[in-house]
C-alpha positions as semicolon CSV with decimal commas, in nm:
position;residue;x (nm);y (nm);z (nm)
1;M;-6,903;10,325;3,776
2;D;-7,095;10,121;4,032
3;N;-7,284;10,193;4,328
4;H;-7,003;10,100;4,573
5;I;-6,760;10,294;4,452
6;N;-6,993;10,609;4,418
7;R;-7,083;10,560;4,814
8;R;-6,679;10,561;4,858
9;S;-6,640;10,866;4,699
10;F;-6,930;11,027;4,869
11;L;-6,777;10,965;5,208
12;R;-6,426;11,094;5,111
13;L;-6,606;11,404;4,985
14;A;-6,817;11,441;5,305
15;G;-6,483;11,390;5,523
16;L;-6,606;11,102;5,691
17;G;-6,403;10,825;5,480
18;G;-6,215;10,554;5,683
19;A;-6,092;10,205;5,624
20;I;-6,350;9,930;5,514
21;Y;-6,337;9,605;5,664
22;V;-6,553;9,350;5,421
23;S;-6,741;9,051;5,517
24;G;-6,816;8,900;5,178
25;L;-7,065;9,203;5,065
26;S;-6,988;9,290;4,689
27;G;-7,172;9,587;4,665
28;W;-7,390;9,856;4,836
29;V;-7,741;9,830;4,626
30;S;-7,982;9,933;4,896
31;A;-8,058;10,229;4,670
32;A;-8,208;9,958;4,386
33;A;-8,460;9,794;4,642
34;K;-8,813;9,813;4,615
35;P;-8,923;9,957;4,952
36;G;-9,119;9,699;5,158
37;A;-8,963;9,433;4,982
38;A;-8,901;9,116;5,157
39;N;-8,523;9,062;5,228
40;E;-8,461;9,403;5,089
41;D;-8,095;9,525;5,131
42;F;-8,044;9,835;5,375
43;F;-7,814;9,998;5,622
44;F;-7,793;10,106;5,967
45;I;-7,557;10,304;6,176
46;Q;-7,366;10,153;6,508
47;L;-7,241;10,380;6,764
48;S;-7,106;10,286;7,087
49;D;-6,960;10,411;7,398
50;S;-7,012;10,761;7,429
51;H;-6,972;10,780;7,827
52;W;-7,192;11,126;7,831
53;G;-7,056;11,276;8,153
54;F;-6,679;11,152;8,124
55;E;-6,421;11,446;8,186
56;G;-6,072;11,359;8,151
57;A;-5,731;11,401;7,985
58;P;-5,799;11,121;7,723
59;N;-6,038;11,322;7,549
60;P;-6,063;11,717;7,595
61;D;-6,344;11,749;7,376
62;A;-6,553;11,519;7,579
63;H;-6,848;11,725;7,583
64;G;-6,839;11,760;7,207
65;T;-6,727;11,429;7,031
66;L;-7,104;11,315;7,074
67;K;-7,214;11,586;6,925
68;K;-7,010;11,570;6,636
69;A;-7,104;11,181;6,572
70;V;-7,465;11,286;6,557
71;A;-7,397;11,581;6,320
72;A;-7,175;11,352;6,094
73;V;-7,492;11,119;6,089
74;N;-7,726;11,394;5,991
75;S;-7,488;11,485;5,730
76;L;-7,500;11,152;5,549
77;E;-7,668;11,179;5,177
78;Q;-7,889;10,868;5,249
79;Q;-8,007;10,822;5,633
80;P;-7,957;10,481;5,740
81;D;-8,275;10,256;5,831
82;F;-8,192;10,326;6,194
83;V;-7,919;10,382;6,437
84;V;-7,789;10,175;6,723
85;F;-7,623;10,246;7,027
86;T;-7,441;9,951;7,154
87;G;-7,414;10,077;7,526
88;D;-7,204;10,272;7,761
89;L;-7,446;10,591;7,671
90;T;-7,302;10,751;7,986
91;H;-7,013;10,730;8,223
92;T;-7,039;10,549;8,552
93;T;-7,145;10,747;8,885
94;D;-7,217;10,654;9,247
95;D;-7,517;10,925;9,242
96;P;-7,870;10,828;9,126
97;Q;-7,958;11,160;9,063
98;E;-7,618;11,245;8,833
99;R;-7,694;10,930;8,642
100;R;-8,028;11,012;8,563
101;K;-7,914;11,370;8,443
102;R;-7,663;11,247;8,259
103;L;-7,897;10,984;8,077
104;A;-8,129;11,280;7,983
105;E;-7,892;11,490;7,832
106;F;-7,755;11,199;7,625
107;K;-8,124;11,163;7,531
108;E;-8,132;11,513;7,445
109;I;-7,850;11,527;7,217
110;V;-7,906;11,214;7,040
111;G;-8,284;11,340;7,001
112;A;-8,111;11,562;6,745
113;L;-8,061;11,300;6,507
114;K;-8,260;11,282;6,141
115;V;-8,323;10,914;6,187
116;K;-8,602;10,862;6,405
117;T;-8,567;10,498;6,466
118;V;-8,293;10,447;6,723
119;H;-8,242;10,133;6,929
120;F;-8,078;10,148;7,251
121;M;-7,896;9,889;7,505
122;P;-7,718;9,966;7,811
123;G;-7,368;9,921;7,913
124;E;-7,229;9,833;8,262
125;H;-7,142;10,220;8,304
126;D;-7,513;10,292;8,250
127;A;-7,675;9,971;8,460
128;S;-7,472;9,781;8,693
129;L;-7,490;9,988;9,015
130;D;-7,891;9,987;8,973
131;H;-7,951;9,659;8,813
132;G;-8,055;9,889;8,485
133;E;-8,321;10,060;8,657
134;A;-8,231;10,437;8,566
135;Y;-8,160;10,317;8,238
136;Q;-8,522;10,158;8,213
137;E;-8,681;10,490;8,304
138;F;-8,535;10,680;7,975
139;F;-8,504;10,382;7,726
140;G;-8,725;10,118;7,846
141;K;-8,622;9,722;7,804
142;T;-8,233;9,639;7,826
143;H;-8,300;9,300;7,636
144;Y;-8,563;9,288;7,335
145;T;-8,598;9,165;6,966
146;F;-8,754;9,350;6,645
147;D;-8,738;9,284;6,281
148;H;-8,604;9,466;6,009
149;K;-8,651;9,367;5,595
150;G;-8,609;9,021;5,644
151;V;-8,361;9,005;5,934
152;H;-8,432;8,940;6,294
153;F;-8,225;9,183;6,569
154;I;-8,182;9,033;6,936
155;T;-8,062;9,294;7,161
156;I;-7,898;9,090;7,491
157;D;-7,848;9,270;7,826
158;N;-7,482;9,142;7,961
159;V;-7,441;9,440;8,178
160;S;-7,705;9,511;8,424
161;D;-7,608;9,211;8,641
162;P;-7,302;9,358;8,764
163;T;-7,104;9,011;8,771
164;G;-7,125;9,057;8,403
165;A;-7,358;8,760;8,311
166;I;-7,670;8,752;8,076
167;G;-7,850;8,519;8,356
168;E;-8,057;8,198;8,318
169;E;-8,365;8,421;8,296
170;Q;-8,265;8,609;8,008
171;L;-8,089;8,274;7,831
172;A;-8,440;8,103;7,860
173;W;-8,594;8,399;7,664
174;L;-8,332;8,375;7,403
175;A;-8,367;8,030;7,324
176;A;-8,770;8,081;7,343
177;D;-8,693;8,347;7,068
178;L;-8,463;8,143;6,857
179;A;-8,694;7,839;6,887
180;Q;-8,943;8,045;6,658
181;Q;-8,661;8,110;6,404
182;A;-8,574;7,909;6,091
183;A;-8,238;7,740;6,101
184;D;-8,141;7,966;5,804
185;A;-8,284;8,264;5,949
186;R;-8,091;8,624;5,894
187;I;-8,012;8,690;6,272
188;V;-7,823;8,967;6,423
189;V;-7,736;9,002;6,763
190;F;-7,664;9,375;6,968
191;T;-7,469;9,326;7,281
192;H;-7,240;9,554;7,501
193;R;-6,967;9,301;7,596
194;P;-6,819;9,035;7,399
195;L;-7,036;8,706;7,404
196;F;-6,645;8,537;7,418
197;D;-6,394;8,525;7,603
198;L;-6,188;8,786;7,442
199;Y;-5,957;8,894;7,755
200;P;-6,109;8,825;8,067
201;Q;-5,851;8,970;8,291
202;W;-5,976;9,332;8,151
203;D;-6,356;9,240;8,201
204;W;-6,358;9,162;7,802
205;A;-6,599;8,866;7,850
206;T;-6,943;8,738;7,945
207;R;-6,908;8,526;8,222
208;D;-7,219;8,294;8,056
209;G;-7,177;8,414;7,700
210;A;-7,089;8,048;7,613
211;K;-7,438;7,983;7,675
212;A;-7,549;8,230;7,440
213;V;-7,313;8,110;7,151
214;D;-7,419;7,800;7,226
215;L;-7,806;7,869;7,130
216;L;-7,732;8,087;6,845
217;M;-7,472;7,814;6,686
218;P;-7,769;7,638;6,517
219;H;-7,849;7,875;6,322
220;A;-7,632;7,921;6,002
221;N;-7,655;8,321;5,956
222;V;-7,584;8,504;6,254
223;T;-7,374;8,812;6,319
224;V;-7,279;8,971;6,645
225;F;-7,208;9,367;6,703
226;Y;-7,102;9,492;7,023
227;G;-6,911;9,741;7,215
228;H;-6,719;9,792;7,545
229;I;-6,365;9,754;7,417
230;H;-6,331;10,080;7,255
231;Q;-6,156;9,947;6,922
232;E;-6,245;9,739;6,608
233;N;-6,201;9,361;6,681
234;H;-6,301;9,089;6,424
235;H;-6,349;8,725;6,599
236;M;-6,507;8,422;6,457
237;T;-6,665;8,130;6,714
238;G;-6,732;7,876;6,467
239;H;-6,988;8,036;6,159
240;I;-7,055;8,332;6,389
241;A;-6,879;8,663;6,339
242;H;-6,829;8,883;6,623
243;H;-6,758;9,262;6,507
244;A;-6,673;9,527;6,782
245;A;-6,708;9,913;6,749
246;K;-6,472;10,184;6,832
247;S;-6,569;10,443;7,121
248;L;-6,695;10,809;7,105
249;I;-6,491;10,881;7,386
250;F;-6,124;10,763;7,402
251;P;-5,993;10,413;7,237
252;L;-5,846;10,170;7,452
253;P;-5,535;9,914;7,381
254;A;-5,545;9,628;7,213
255;P;-5,608;9,321;7,460
256;G;-5,336;9,255;7,660
257;S;-5,095;9,477;7,513
258;Q;-5,000;9,667;7,795
259;P;-5,043;9,577;8,194
260;K;-5,334;9,766;8,268
261;R;-5,633;9,867;8,052
262;T;-5,557;10,224;8,047
263;P;-5,687;10,452;7,787
264;L;-5,477;10,557;7,489
265;P;-5,318;10,949;7,526
266;W;-5,505;11,202;7,318
267;D;-5,284;11,344;7,044
268;D;-5,303;11,665;6,984
269;A;-5,137;11,625;6,607
270;Y;-5,420;11,359;6,527
271;P;-5,732;11,463;6,733
272;Y;-5,994;11,180;6,768
273;R;-5,745;10,930;6,661
274;G;-5,917;10,575;6,733
275;L;-6,247;10,715;6,786
276;G;-6,560;10,673;6,545
277;F;-6,853;10,461;6,431
278;R;-6,996;10,279;6,154
279;E;-7,226;10,178;5,888
280;V;-7,353;9,844;5,854
281;V;-7,439;9,744;5,493
282;A;-7,671;9,418;5,458
283;E;-7,732;9,227;5,175
284;V;-7,991;9,031;5,321
285;P;-8,049;8,756;5,058
286;K;-7,678;8,678;5,090
287;A;-7,691;8,725;5,494
288;E;-7,368;8,930;5,446
289;Y;-7,262;9,271;5,597
290;E;-7,013;9,556;5,501
291;L;-6,856;9,737;5,777
292;I;-6,733;10,084;5,668
293;E;-6,539;10,258;5,944
294;L;-6,600;10,621;6,002
295;P;-6,388;10,819;6,209
296;V;-6,487;11,141;6,457
297;K;-6,338;11,412;6,276
298;K;-6,245;11,807;6,384
299;E;-6,494;12,039;6,256
300;G;-6,413;12,168;5,931
301;A;-6,163;11,908;5,885
């Protein structure tokens, strides 16, 4: 039995199974790679939109879902290389003191992760009311880069500007960074809002996202992971794949499927339906990724 089947079997046995979206990857082979090798395959976990501090009907377990997700990640037989949170760590508040309280509580909860390499980025709920001031006190820069096993990661901030723009200064920073990357470099972009116009009527777009996509387009191997829309969505702009992640608090309707962007109701018969996180398995030499969607589940289920 190959590594991929073993991996899927383990996930089912762990109660974490889920639909699998495949983007060209033939198997999960990170266990066979040599530590420290260039272009070594690996995997990471993406979590998004936990909205810590939210209270309301769409999720009666608003105080427990994030903790369940942390426990689920910790239960994985093989721990990921790192974890990334793609924004809206906390729920918005007009009170600067309450904003900092929520950020501190969120940081304490995710501090229980076994994996100590954790990358953060803000969502508009964290940063748009104060241009990211409080967020930076707890988590540092809102946009940055890092490299891991042959992949160049870029985190773009499209939320600290309350208009939903990246801004000319950050676009210049992005252009300068990309100028240092080879045309065939393996590049992964993390952002909160989609960089393309998914559904601007619901704020599911970035005002100047097309400029960022234009800067990325000359590079042959670019993949974008984002949050914000509280559901899976897969989209292509040319050769660049964009993958949205589920939320950890409540699901939102499909773009334009109803008049208003209101959360989908909680179903007592299927608690946590539509909530989840994902593993991203990177086969670096081929610049391909397998996305394994993992639902949040009731304890003991």
